mmCIF file of C-alpha atoms and ligand atoms in Angstrom:
data_model
loop_
_atom_site.group_PDB
_atom_site.id
_atom_site.type_symbol
_atom_site.label_atom_id
_atom_site.label_comp_id
_atom_site.label_asym_id
_atom_site.label_seq_id
_atom_site.Cartn_x
_atom_site.Cartn_y
_atom_site.Cartn_z
ATOM 1 C CA MET A 1 -43.954 -7.612 -22.113
ATOM 2 C CA GLU A 2 -46.953 -6.061 -20.492
ATOM 3 C CA SER A 3 -48.092 -8.102 -17.567
ATOM 4 C CA ALA A 4 -51.386 -6.432 -17.107
ATOM 5 C CA LYS A 5 -53.338 -7.452 -20.232
ATOM 6 C CA SER A 6 -56.687 -8.873 -19.533
ATOM 7 C CA ILE A 7 -57.983 -12.801 -20.339
ATOM 8 C CA ASP A 8 -59.890 -11.377 -23.289
ATOM 9 C CA GLU A 9 -57.058 -9.135 -24.639
ATOM 10 C CA LEU A 10 -54.737 -12.377 -24.293
ATOM 11 C CA GLN A 11 -56.866 -14.623 -26.254
ATOM 12 C CA ASN A 12 -57.331 -11.715 -28.911
ATOM 13 C CA PHE A 13 -53.843 -11.379 -29.057
ATOM 14 C CA ASN A 14 -53.402 -14.974 -29.359
ATOM 15 C CA PHE A 15 -55.978 -15.522 -31.948
ATOM 16 C CA GLU A 16 -54.489 -12.656 -34.114
ATOM 17 C CA ILE A 17 -50.688 -14.325 -33.900
ATOM 18 C CA LYS A 18 -52.143 -17.768 -34.734
ATOM 19 C CA LYS A 19 -53.973 -16.271 -37.666
ATOM 20 C CA ILE A 20 -50.835 -14.781 -38.852
ATOM 21 C CA PHE A 21 -49.106 -18.203 -38.489
ATOM 22 C CA ASP A 22 -51.626 -19.856 -40.121
ATOM 23 C CA ASP A 23 -51.487 -17.621 -43.318
ATOM 24 C CA ALA A 24 -47.690 -17.836 -42.907
ATOM 25 C CA GLN A 25 -47.846 -21.552 -43.292
ATOM 26 C CA ASP A 26 -49.698 -21.323 -46.157
ATOM 27 C CA PHE A 27 -47.047 -19.135 -48.267
ATOM 28 C CA LEU A 28 -44.393 -19.797 -46.647
ATOM 29 C CA PRO A 29 -43.493 -22.760 -44.895
ATOM 30 C CA ILE A 30 -39.978 -23.023 -43.472
ATOM 31 C CA MET A 31 -38.724 -26.279 -42.165
ATOM 32 C CA GLY A 32 -35.873 -24.601 -40.469
ATOM 33 C CA THR A 33 -32.481 -23.028 -40.788
ATOM 34 C CA ASP A 34 -30.474 -24.641 -43.953
ATOM 35 C CA TYR A 35 -27.236 -23.005 -43.117
ATOM 36 C CA ILE A 36 -25.690 -19.235 -42.030
ATOM 37 C CA GLU A 37 -22.723 -18.599 -44.494
ATOM 38 C CA LEU A 38 -19.862 -16.135 -43.295
ATOM 39 C CA TYR A 39 -17.736 -14.001 -45.663
ATOM 40 C CA VAL A 40 -14.466 -14.081 -44.163
ATOM 41 C CA GLY A 41 -10.906 -13.083 -45.142
ATOM 42 C CA ASN A 42 -9.001 -16.461 -44.786
ATOM 43 C CA ALA A 43 -11.776 -19.460 -44.866
ATOM 44 C CA LYS A 44 -8.957 -22.014 -44.204
ATOM 45 C CA GLN A 45 -7.940 -20.598 -40.935
ATOM 46 C CA SER A 46 -11.576 -19.546 -39.778
ATOM 47 C CA ALA A 47 -12.513 -23.209 -40.366
ATOM 48 C CA HIS A 48 -9.544 -24.365 -38.254
ATOM 49 C CA TYR A 49 -10.445 -21.813 -35.237
ATOM 50 C CA TYR A 50 -14.529 -23.165 -35.247
ATOM 51 C CA LYS A 51 -13.352 -26.875 -35.481
ATOM 52 C CA THR A 52 -11.033 -25.946 -32.577
ATOM 53 C CA ALA A 53 -12.850 -23.673 -30.489
ATOM 54 C CA PHE A 54 -16.627 -24.521 -31.091
ATOM 55 C CA GLY A 55 -16.260 -28.352 -32.051
ATOM 56 C CA PHE A 56 -17.271 -27.818 -35.586
ATOM 57 C CA GLN A 57 -17.099 -30.809 -37.645
ATOM 58 C CA SER A 58 -15.518 -30.863 -41.409
ATOM 59 C CA GLU A 59 -18.500 -31.661 -43.808
ATOM 60 C CA ALA A 60 -17.717 -30.419 -46.955
ATOM 61 C CA TYR A 61 -15.410 -28.115 -49.014
ATOM 62 C CA ALA A 62 -15.239 -26.165 -52.863
ATOM 63 C CA GLY A 63 -12.697 -24.436 -54.306
ATOM 64 C CA LEU A 64 -9.826 -25.048 -57.034
ATOM 65 C CA GLU A 65 -9.312 -28.488 -55.967
ATOM 66 C CA THR A 66 -13.254 -29.142 -56.925
ATOM 67 C CA GLY A 67 -13.103 -26.712 -59.891
ATOM 68 C CA LYS A 68 -14.313 -23.399 -58.465
ATOM 69 C CA LYS A 69 -11.688 -20.692 -59.596
ATOM 70 C CA ASP A 70 -13.022 -17.720 -57.775
ATOM 71 C CA ILE A 71 -13.632 -18.893 -54.028
ATOM 72 C CA ALA A 72 -12.997 -21.549 -51.411
ATOM 73 C CA SER A 73 -15.798 -22.412 -49.257
ATOM 74 C CA TYR A 74 -15.588 -24.838 -46.240
ATOM 75 C CA VAL A 75 -18.722 -26.181 -44.438
ATOM 76 C CA LEU A 76 -18.864 -27.281 -40.999
ATOM 77 C CA LYS A 77 -21.738 -29.184 -39.013
ATOM 78 C CA GLN A 78 -22.334 -29.878 -35.484
ATOM 79 C CA GLY A 79 -25.882 -31.013 -34.687
ATOM 80 C CA LYS A 80 -27.778 -29.417 -37.129
ATOM 81 C CA ILE A 81 -26.390 -26.544 -37.452
ATOM 82 C CA ARG A 82 -24.359 -25.896 -40.640
ATOM 83 C CA LEU A 83 -21.566 -22.875 -40.811
ATOM 84 C CA VAL A 84 -20.324 -22.148 -44.375
ATOM 85 C CA LEU A 85 -16.975 -19.940 -44.412
ATOM 86 C CA THR A 86 -16.434 -18.476 -47.646
ATOM 87 C CA THR A 87 -13.648 -16.378 -48.986
ATOM 88 C CA SER A 88 -12.515 -14.760 -52.443
ATOM 89 C CA LEU A 89 -10.028 -16.245 -54.532
ATOM 90 C CA GLU A 90 -9.848 -12.801 -56.560
ATOM 91 C CA LYS A 91 -9.303 -9.206 -56.401
ATOM 92 C CA GLY A 92 -11.926 -6.707 -56.246
ATOM 93 C CA SER A 93 -14.944 -9.420 -55.992
ATOM 94 C CA ILE A 94 -18.117 -8.962 -54.490
ATOM 95 C CA ILE A 95 -17.101 -11.040 -51.600
ATOM 96 C CA ASN A 96 -13.955 -8.688 -50.923
ATOM 97 C CA GLU A 97 -15.726 -5.658 -50.917
ATOM 98 C CA HIS A 98 -18.440 -7.167 -48.439
ATOM 99 C CA ILE A 99 -15.294 -8.223 -46.169
ATOM 100 C CA ASP A 100 -13.949 -4.788 -46.621
ATOM 101 C CA ASN A 101 -17.043 -2.852 -45.618
ATOM 102 C CA HIS A 102 -18.106 -4.856 -42.690
ATOM 103 C CA GLY A 103 -15.380 -7.131 -41.883
ATOM 104 C CA ASP A 104 -15.777 -11.066 -41.608
ATOM 105 C CA GLY A 105 -19.407 -11.474 -41.007
ATOM 106 C CA VAL A 106 -22.838 -13.226 -41.871
ATOM 107 C CA LYS A 107 -23.840 -12.903 -45.480
ATOM 108 C CA VAL A 108 -26.587 -15.236 -46.177
ATOM 109 C CA ILE A 109 -29.201 -16.720 -43.470
ATOM 110 C CA ALA A 110 -30.224 -19.551 -45.357
ATOM 111 C CA LEU A 111 -33.861 -21.346 -44.785
ATOM 112 C CA HIS A 112 -34.730 -24.788 -45.701
ATOM 113 C CA VAL A 113 -38.186 -24.663 -47.938
ATOM 114 C CA GLU A 114 -40.384 -27.308 -49.792
ATOM 115 C CA ASP A 115 -40.482 -25.022 -52.743
ATOM 116 C CA ALA A 116 -37.943 -22.220 -53.457
ATOM 117 C CA THR A 117 -39.512 -20.786 -56.324
ATOM 118 C CA LYS A 118 -42.585 -20.283 -54.741
ATOM 119 C CA ALA A 119 -40.903 -18.893 -51.498
ATOM 120 C CA PHE A 120 -39.316 -16.593 -53.966
ATOM 121 C CA ASN A 121 -42.323 -15.554 -55.701
ATOM 122 C CA GLU A 122 -44.678 -15.016 -52.685
ATOM 123 C CA THR A 123 -41.913 -13.106 -50.773
ATOM 124 C CA VAL A 124 -41.136 -10.978 -53.807
ATOM 125 C CA LYS A 125 -44.855 -10.197 -54.516
ATOM 126 C CA ARG A 126 -45.372 -8.991 -50.973
ATOM 127 C CA GLY A 127 -42.569 -6.563 -51.426
ATOM 128 C CA ALA A 128 -39.125 -8.462 -50.775
ATOM 129 C CA LYS A 129 -36.003 -7.064 -52.915
ATOM 130 C CA PRO A 130 -34.868 -9.883 -55.087
ATOM 131 C CA TYR A 131 -31.291 -11.268 -54.570
ATOM 132 C CA LEU A 132 -31.183 -14.130 -56.652
ATOM 133 C CA GLU A 133 -33.903 -15.415 -58.863
ATOM 134 C CA PRO A 134 -34.778 -19.288 -58.625
ATOM 135 C CA THR A 135 -32.182 -21.240 -59.746
ATOM 136 C CA LYS A 136 -31.208 -24.825 -60.242
ATOM 137 C CA GLU A 137 -27.850 -26.377 -59.639
ATOM 138 C CA GLU A 138 -27.071 -29.950 -60.223
ATOM 139 C CA ASP A 139 -24.025 -32.245 -60.170
ATOM 140 C CA GLU A 140 -24.080 -36.296 -60.116
ATOM 141 C CA ASN A 141 -26.084 -36.546 -56.589
ATOM 142 C CA GLY A 142 -29.220 -34.638 -58.128
ATOM 143 C CA SER A 143 -30.321 -31.245 -58.066
ATOM 144 C CA VAL A 144 -31.003 -28.129 -56.060
ATOM 145 C CA ILE A 145 -33.173 -25.285 -56.263
ATOM 146 C CA LYS A 146 -31.966 -21.591 -54.642
ATOM 147 C CA SER A 147 -33.331 -18.480 -54.273
ATOM 148 C CA GLY A 148 -33.016 -15.436 -52.406
ATOM 149 C CA ILE A 149 -34.297 -12.120 -51.026
ATOM 150 C CA TYR A 150 -32.538 -9.107 -49.297
ATOM 151 C CA THR A 151 -33.042 -8.414 -45.586
ATOM 152 C CA TYR A 152 -31.469 -5.678 -43.338
ATOM 153 C CA GLY A 153 -28.057 -4.489 -44.646
ATOM 154 C CA GLU A 154 -26.369 -6.437 -47.034
ATOM 155 C CA THR A 155 -27.554 -9.736 -45.533
ATOM 156 C CA VAL A 156 -29.704 -11.806 -47.475
ATOM 157 C CA HIS A 157 -32.066 -15.205 -46.824
ATOM 158 C CA LEU A 158 -31.274 -17.834 -49.504
ATOM 159 C CA PHE A 159 -34.294 -20.242 -50.055
ATOM 160 C CA ILE A 160 -32.995 -23.772 -50.353
ATOM 161 C CA GLU A 161 -35.062 -26.820 -51.780
ATOM 162 C CA ARG A 162 -33.046 -29.951 -51.352
ATOM 163 C CA LYS A 163 -35.583 -32.311 -51.652
ATOM 164 C CA ASN A 164 -33.948 -33.950 -54.911
ATOM 165 C CA TYR A 165 -30.387 -33.944 -53.696
ATOM 166 C CA SER A 166 -28.420 -36.568 -51.897
ATOM 167 C CA GLY A 167 -24.787 -34.987 -51.860
ATOM 168 C CA VAL A 168 -23.222 -33.791 -48.946
ATOM 169 C CA PHE A 169 -24.079 -29.946 -49.338
ATOM 170 C CA LEU A 170 -24.685 -28.505 -52.529
ATOM 171 C CA PRO A 171 -23.539 -29.006 -55.951
ATOM 172 C CA GLY A 172 -20.179 -28.095 -56.450
ATOM 173 C CA TYR A 173 -19.115 -29.105 -53.217
ATOM 174 C CA SER A 174 -17.038 -31.879 -52.086
ATOM 175 C CA LYS A 175 -17.039 -34.329 -48.826
ATOM 176 C CA TRP A 176 -14.169 -32.787 -46.627
ATOM 177 C CA GLU A 177 -11.984 -35.473 -45.443
ATOM 178 C CA SER A 178 -9.633 -34.004 -42.367
ATOM 179 C CA HIS A 179 -7.387 -35.798 -40.441
ATOM 180 C CA TYR A 180 -7.909 -33.239 -37.754
ATOM 181 C CA ASN A 181 -11.179 -33.500 -36.117
ATOM 182 C CA PRO A 182 -11.741 -32.014 -32.501
ATOM 183 C CA LYS A 183 -14.546 -33.585 -30.289
ATOM 184 C CA ASP A 184 -18.078 -31.930 -30.695
ATOM 185 C CA ILE A 185 -19.118 -29.690 -27.588
ATOM 186 C CA GLY A 186 -22.688 -30.665 -27.877
ATOM 187 C CA LEU A 187 -24.191 -27.637 -29.942
ATOM 188 C CA LYS A 188 -27.503 -28.958 -31.201
ATOM 189 C CA TYR A 189 -29.061 -26.338 -33.370
ATOM 190 C CA ILE A 190 -29.804 -22.689 -34.264
ATOM 191 C CA ASP A 191 -32.000 -21.169 -31.834
ATOM 192 C CA HIS A 192 -32.165 -17.834 -33.114
ATOM 193 C CA VAL A 193 -30.256 -14.996 -35.260
ATOM 194 C CA VAL A 194 -30.433 -11.680 -34.026
ATOM 195 C CA GLY A 195 -29.689 -8.747 -36.578
ATOM 196 C CA ASN A 196 -28.976 -5.143 -35.174
ATOM 197 C CA VAL A 197 -30.635 -2.267 -37.508
ATOM 198 C CA ASP A 198 -30.232 1.526 -37.579
ATOM 199 C CA TRP A 199 -31.791 3.984 -35.897
ATOM 200 C CA ASP A 200 -35.865 3.854 -36.224
ATOM 201 C CA GLU A 201 -35.457 1.182 -38.613
ATOM 202 C CA MET A 202 -36.650 -1.821 -36.012
ATOM 203 C CA ASN A 203 -40.315 -1.552 -36.879
ATOM 204 C CA ILE A 204 -39.551 -1.532 -40.698
ATOM 205 C CA TRP A 205 -37.747 -4.598 -40.334
ATOM 206 C CA CYS A 206 -40.437 -6.420 -38.315
ATOM 207 C CA LYS A 207 -42.849 -5.370 -40.668
ATOM 208 C CA PHE A 208 -40.896 -6.578 -43.241
ATOM 209 C CA TYR A 209 -40.602 -10.015 -41.398
ATOM 210 C CA GLN A 210 -44.699 -9.869 -40.523
ATOM 211 C CA GLU A 211 -45.812 -8.772 -44.213
ATOM 212 C CA VAL A 212 -43.306 -10.276 -46.447
ATOM 213 C CA MET A 213 -42.390 -13.514 -44.562
ATOM 214 C CA GLY A 214 -45.445 -14.027 -42.416
ATOM 215 C CA PHE A 215 -43.695 -13.987 -39.238
ATOM 216 C CA ALA A 216 -45.277 -12.617 -36.148
ATOM 217 C CA GLN A 217 -43.724 -10.588 -33.042
ATOM 218 C CA ILE A 218 -43.325 -12.796 -29.842
ATOM 219 C CA ILE A 219 -41.568 -10.004 -27.930
ATOM 220 C CA SER A 220 -41.346 -6.404 -27.558
ATOM 221 C CA PHE A 221 -38.712 -4.549 -24.964
ATOM 222 C CA ASP A 222 -38.603 -1.018 -25.003
ATOM 223 C CA ASP A 223 -35.732 1.319 -24.070
ATOM 224 C CA LYS A 224 -37.513 1.566 -20.657
ATOM 225 C CA ASP A 225 -36.822 -2.638 -20.422
ATOM 226 C CA ILE A 226 -33.272 -2.361 -21.463
ATOM 227 C CA SER A 227 -31.259 0.563 -20.303
ATOM 228 C CA THR A 228 -28.257 0.910 -18.226
ATOM 229 C CA GLU A 229 -26.947 4.146 -16.557
ATOM 230 C CA PHE A 230 -25.329 5.571 -19.756
ATOM 231 C CA THR A 231 -27.346 3.644 -22.882
ATOM 232 C CA ALA A 232 -30.283 2.273 -23.903
ATOM 233 C CA LEU A 233 -31.631 -0.101 -26.881
ATOM 234 C CA MET A 234 -34.876 -1.528 -28.187
ATOM 235 C CA SER A 235 -35.667 -5.253 -29.217
ATOM 236 C CA LYS A 236 -38.417 -7.095 -30.951
ATOM 237 C CA VAL A 237 -38.529 -10.938 -31.745
ATOM 238 C CA MET A 238 -40.195 -12.142 -34.811
ATOM 239 C CA SER A 239 -40.765 -15.923 -35.086
ATOM 240 C CA ASN A 240 -42.160 -18.220 -37.833
ATOM 241 C CA GLY A 241 -45.220 -20.277 -37.649
ATOM 242 C CA ASN A 242 -43.634 -23.553 -36.351
ATOM 243 C CA GLY A 243 -41.259 -21.346 -33.875
ATOM 244 C CA ARG A 244 -38.215 -22.749 -35.769
ATOM 245 C CA ILE A 245 -36.792 -19.560 -37.178
ATOM 246 C CA LYS A 246 -36.843 -16.597 -34.283
ATOM 247 C CA PHE A 247 -35.418 -13.399 -35.580
ATOM 248 C CA PRO A 248 -34.968 -10.812 -32.811
ATOM 249 C CA ILE A 249 -34.088 -7.286 -34.151
ATOM 250 C CA ASN A 250 -32.526 -4.573 -32.159
ATOM 251 C CA GLU A 251 -32.061 -0.809 -32.751
ATOM 252 C CA PRO A 252 -30.304 1.578 -30.847
ATOM 253 C CA ALA A 253 -32.107 4.361 -28.517
ATOM 254 C CA ASP A 254 -31.193 7.587 -26.921
ATOM 255 C CA GLY A 255 -29.045 7.321 -23.934
ATOM 256 C CA ILE A 256 -26.014 9.355 -22.344
ATOM 257 C CA LYS A 257 -23.529 7.621 -24.239
ATOM 258 C CA LYS A 258 -23.067 5.283 -27.096
ATOM 259 C CA SER A 259 -24.954 2.406 -27.087
ATOM 260 C CA GLN A 260 -23.479 -1.417 -28.340
ATOM 261 C CA ILE A 261 -25.739 -1.156 -30.899
ATOM 262 C CA GLU A 262 -24.290 1.884 -32.242
ATOM 263 C CA GLU A 263 -20.778 0.456 -31.895
ATOM 264 C CA TYR A 264 -21.489 -2.381 -34.023
ATOM 265 C CA LEU A 265 -23.016 -0.327 -36.650
ATOM 266 C CA ASP A 266 -20.024 1.979 -36.803
ATOM 267 C CA PHE A 267 -17.731 -1.127 -36.900
ATOM 268 C CA TYR A 268 -19.959 -3.446 -39.615
ATOM 269 C CA ASN A 269 -20.747 0.193 -41.460
ATOM 270 C CA GLY A 270 -24.456 -0.645 -41.155
ATOM 271 C CA PRO A 271 -26.876 -3.090 -40.247
ATOM 272 C CA GLY A 272 -26.098 -6.682 -40.085
ATOM 273 C CA VAL A 273 -25.981 -10.059 -37.879
ATOM 274 C CA GLN A 274 -24.956 -9.457 -34.165
ATOM 275 C CA HIS A 275 -25.281 -13.047 -32.698
ATOM 276 C CA LEU A 276 -25.964 -16.605 -33.623
ATOM 277 C CA ALA A 277 -27.346 -18.312 -30.695
ATOM 278 C CA LEU A 278 -26.809 -22.165 -30.805
ATOM 279 C CA ALA A 279 -28.626 -24.533 -28.345
ATOM 280 C CA THR A 280 -27.047 -27.130 -26.055
ATOM 281 C CA ASP A 281 -28.808 -29.610 -23.641
ATOM 282 C CA ASN A 282 -25.928 -29.095 -21.048
ATOM 283 C CA ILE A 283 -24.772 -25.432 -20.731
ATOM 284 C CA ALA A 284 -22.346 -26.047 -18.129
ATOM 285 C CA GLU A 285 -20.179 -28.881 -20.033
ATOM 286 C CA THR A 286 -20.442 -26.910 -23.300
ATOM 287 C CA VAL A 287 -18.925 -23.476 -21.820
ATOM 288 C CA THR A 288 -16.316 -25.509 -20.015
ATOM 289 C CA GLU A 289 -15.174 -27.077 -23.266
ATOM 290 C CA MET A 290 -15.213 -23.773 -25.385
ATOM 291 C CA LYS A 291 -13.215 -22.224 -22.172
ATOM 292 C CA ASN A 292 -10.789 -24.822 -22.087
ATOM 293 C CA ARG A 293 -10.488 -24.482 -26.251
ATOM 294 C CA GLY A 294 -9.800 -20.625 -25.795
ATOM 295 C CA VAL A 295 -13.472 -19.039 -26.426
ATOM 296 C CA GLU A 296 -13.892 -15.976 -23.947
ATOM 297 C CA PHE A 297 -17.193 -14.812 -22.467
ATOM 298 C CA LEU A 298 -18.544 -11.807 -20.927
ATOM 299 C CA TYR A 299 -17.888 -11.148 -17.388
ATOM 300 C CA VAL A 300 -21.270 -11.210 -15.369
ATOM 301 C CA PRO A 301 -20.865 -9.624 -11.861
ATOM 302 C CA GLU A 302 -21.453 -11.856 -8.826
ATOM 303 C CA THR A 303 -24.201 -9.453 -7.557
ATOM 304 C CA TYR A 304 -26.247 -10.859 -10.389
ATOM 305 C CA TYR A 305 -26.851 -13.892 -8.581
ATOM 306 C CA ASP A 306 -27.490 -12.547 -5.153
ATOM 307 C CA ASP A 307 -31.680 -12.257 -5.809
ATOM 308 C CA LEU A 308 -31.360 -14.649 -8.893
ATOM 309 C CA LEU A 309 -33.849 -17.465 -7.187
ATOM 310 C CA ASP A 310 -36.356 -15.218 -6.315
ATOM 311 C CA ARG A 311 -36.745 -13.952 -9.675
ATOM 312 C CA VAL A 312 -36.626 -17.411 -11.301
ATOM 313 C CA GLY A 313 -37.859 -19.630 -9.014
ATOM 314 C CA GLU A 314 -36.859 -23.066 -8.663
ATOM 315 C CA ILE A 315 -34.053 -24.431 -11.191
ATOM 316 C CA ASP A 316 -32.371 -27.957 -11.697
ATOM 317 C CA GLU A 317 -29.057 -26.444 -11.834
ATOM 318 C CA ASP A 318 -26.464 -25.678 -9.159
ATOM 319 C CA LEU A 319 -26.222 -22.193 -8.584
ATOM 320 C CA SER A 320 -22.437 -22.138 -7.897
ATOM 321 C CA THR A 321 -21.920 -23.732 -11.180
ATOM 322 C CA LEU A 322 -23.805 -21.092 -12.948
ATOM 323 C CA LYS A 323 -21.909 -18.575 -10.899
ATOM 324 C CA GLU A 324 -18.776 -19.925 -11.625
ATOM 325 C CA HIS A 325 -19.319 -19.722 -15.656
ATOM 326 C CA GLY A 326 -21.338 -16.571 -15.543
ATOM 327 C CA ILE A 327 -24.590 -18.081 -17.141
ATOM 328 C CA LEU A 328 -27.387 -16.241 -17.039
ATOM 329 C CA ILE A 329 -30.736 -17.485 -16.041
ATOM 330 C CA ASP A 330 -34.112 -15.963 -17.048
ATOM 331 C CA ARG A 331 -37.720 -17.222 -17.209
ATOM 332 C CA ASP A 332 -40.968 -17.015 -19.291
ATOM 333 C CA GLU A 333 -44.569 -18.377 -18.781
ATOM 334 C CA GLU A 334 -43.646 -21.494 -19.867
ATOM 335 C CA GLY A 335 -40.208 -22.549 -18.025
ATOM 336 C CA TYR A 336 -36.666 -20.979 -18.061
ATOM 337 C CA LEU A 337 -33.758 -20.699 -20.128
ATOM 338 C CA LEU A 338 -30.064 -20.617 -19.280
ATOM 339 C CA GLN A 339 -27.803 -18.393 -21.502
ATOM 340 C CA ILE A 340 -24.192 -17.022 -21.852
ATOM 341 C CA PHE A 341 -22.478 -14.773 -24.360
ATOM 342 C CA THR A 342 -19.219 -14.615 -25.802
ATOM 343 C CA LYS A 343 -17.123 -11.715 -26.336
ATOM 344 C CA PRO A 344 -17.020 -10.736 -29.979
ATOM 345 C CA ILE A 345 -15.182 -13.196 -31.901
ATOM 346 C CA LEU A 346 -13.812 -10.815 -34.356
ATOM 347 C CA ASP A 347 -10.883 -7.755 -34.108
ATOM 348 C CA ARG A 348 -14.123 -5.456 -34.668
ATOM 349 C CA PRO A 349 -16.606 -5.455 -31.984
ATOM 350 C CA THR A 350 -18.999 -6.667 -34.193
ATOM 351 C CA MET A 351 -20.152 -10.402 -34.251
ATOM 352 C CA PHE A 352 -20.568 -12.846 -31.436
ATOM 353 C CA PHE A 353 -22.265 -16.000 -30.331
ATOM 354 C CA GLU A 354 -24.733 -16.851 -27.593
ATOM 355 C CA ILE A 355 -24.975 -20.434 -25.943
ATOM 356 C CA ILE A 356 -28.453 -21.124 -24.719
ATOM 357 C CA GLN A 357 -30.315 -23.999 -23.215
ATOM 358 C CA ARG A 358 -33.867 -23.965 -22.829
ATOM 359 C CA LYS A 359 -35.693 -25.506 -19.972
ATOM 360 C CA GLY A 360 -39.308 -24.872 -21.038
ATOM 361 C CA ALA A 361 -39.247 -21.595 -21.643
ATOM 362 C CA GLN A 362 -39.999 -20.666 -25.731
ATOM 363 C CA SER A 363 -38.950 -17.184 -25.834
ATOM 364 C CA PHE A 364 -36.940 -14.788 -23.890
ATOM 365 C CA GLY A 365 -37.019 -12.861 -20.558
ATOM 366 C CA LYS A 366 -36.251 -9.223 -19.952
ATOM 367 C CA GLY A 367 -33.544 -9.525 -17.246
ATOM 368 C CA ASN A 368 -31.358 -11.134 -19.402
ATOM 369 C CA PHE A 369 -31.148 -8.678 -22.081
ATOM 370 C CA LYS A 370 -30.389 -5.833 -19.538
ATOM 371 C CA ALA A 371 -27.593 -8.061 -17.745
ATOM 372 C CA LEU A 372 -26.219 -8.588 -21.260
ATOM 373 C CA PHE A 373 -26.028 -5.182 -22.364
ATOM 374 C CA SER A 374 -24.530 -4.166 -19.199
ATOM 375 C CA ALA A 375 -21.513 -6.706 -19.647
ATOM 376 C CA ILE A 376 -21.302 -5.672 -23.138
ATOM 377 C CA GLU A 377 -21.028 -1.922 -21.904
ATOM 378 C CA ARG A 378 -18.085 -2.635 -19.492
ATOM 379 C CA GLU A 379 -16.208 -4.117 -22.692
ATOM 380 C CA GLN A 380 -17.071 -1.200 -24.458
ATOM 381 C CA LYS A 381 -15.711 0.883 -21.996
ATOM 382 C CA ASN A 382 -12.433 -1.206 -22.075
ATOM 383 C CA ARG A 383 -12.566 -0.749 -25.891
ATOM 384 C CA GLY A 384 -12.893 3.320 -25.618
ATOM 385 C CA THR A 385 -15.842 3.029 -27.691
ATOM 386 C CA LEU A 386 -18.911 3.722 -24.792
HETATM 387 FE FE1 LIG B 1 -29.597 -14.253 -28.024
#
């Protein structure tokens, strides 16, 4: 973020953003994230992991017992967050091909819209590659209209219109009653979803979100902002008009050694979702629960905390608690935020999770980006992929 903008420049800049947002509200109003769907090798066991380790609750199920012949799919819920874990029951399916290419990973970032047909037509008109033509699905609980477009890599956005549906999730899914119900851990909503894209592609995808979906860029970090002794990367954060959807996009930058974005691209075999950030109202409690349930977090050196209060100013939390857990603190113009990052949750060093608590800050600070990337670099060294 540049700090030396004049007031006139800032006002102009804000006006431009407001205009983009206002236009976007007209052609693609998004109410929020509807769900995130991962294609996984074994959905039954993945569901058990997300229930046990992350405190997700059993919500809905589709599979052989509900009349599906080719997939099994588990829907988990916590706060407003819906995760869908889907696996293939057939040899040679598209889902298996996805898993072969990428390992377990996010296939669908589904967005809740008022009108899925309009969302499809407006985005395709502006250059989106179609994934799913508007399709009506129905059962005894009403009907849902779904449509979809491609974004980076093989990842897609589905638009979900569910105002005429009262079932538990989507047509074809039944309520999932389980006798195993670990307590939730205070996760509330999806704060942001980060994509890693290829060399020189960050601006292409930011332009896609701007022109096709009407998002605006709220932050930009270049390789000088986010570099360590060995590696570098660049990042821009795109947001929709109501701020409920934030999609940071990263690309690798030149450094002496291989950056973590390249490591991701190698193991995922192309662009894809790098992390999901889940919001809590009490990060220390949430993280304590996750640690007790076996989730591993990135290590943050104690020196990170030495000059912390000089950088971020007064905070409500007890510094020693934050230090004990390795929770990062950063600030923007409006307030501060607390963040922590898990290690990759898969065997391939690809996807991980962030837990975030916002205390006024609506965007991101660059100090934490750098701390995150230094921490990942230490892990890469252990993996021999730096
Ligand atoms: Fe993040």
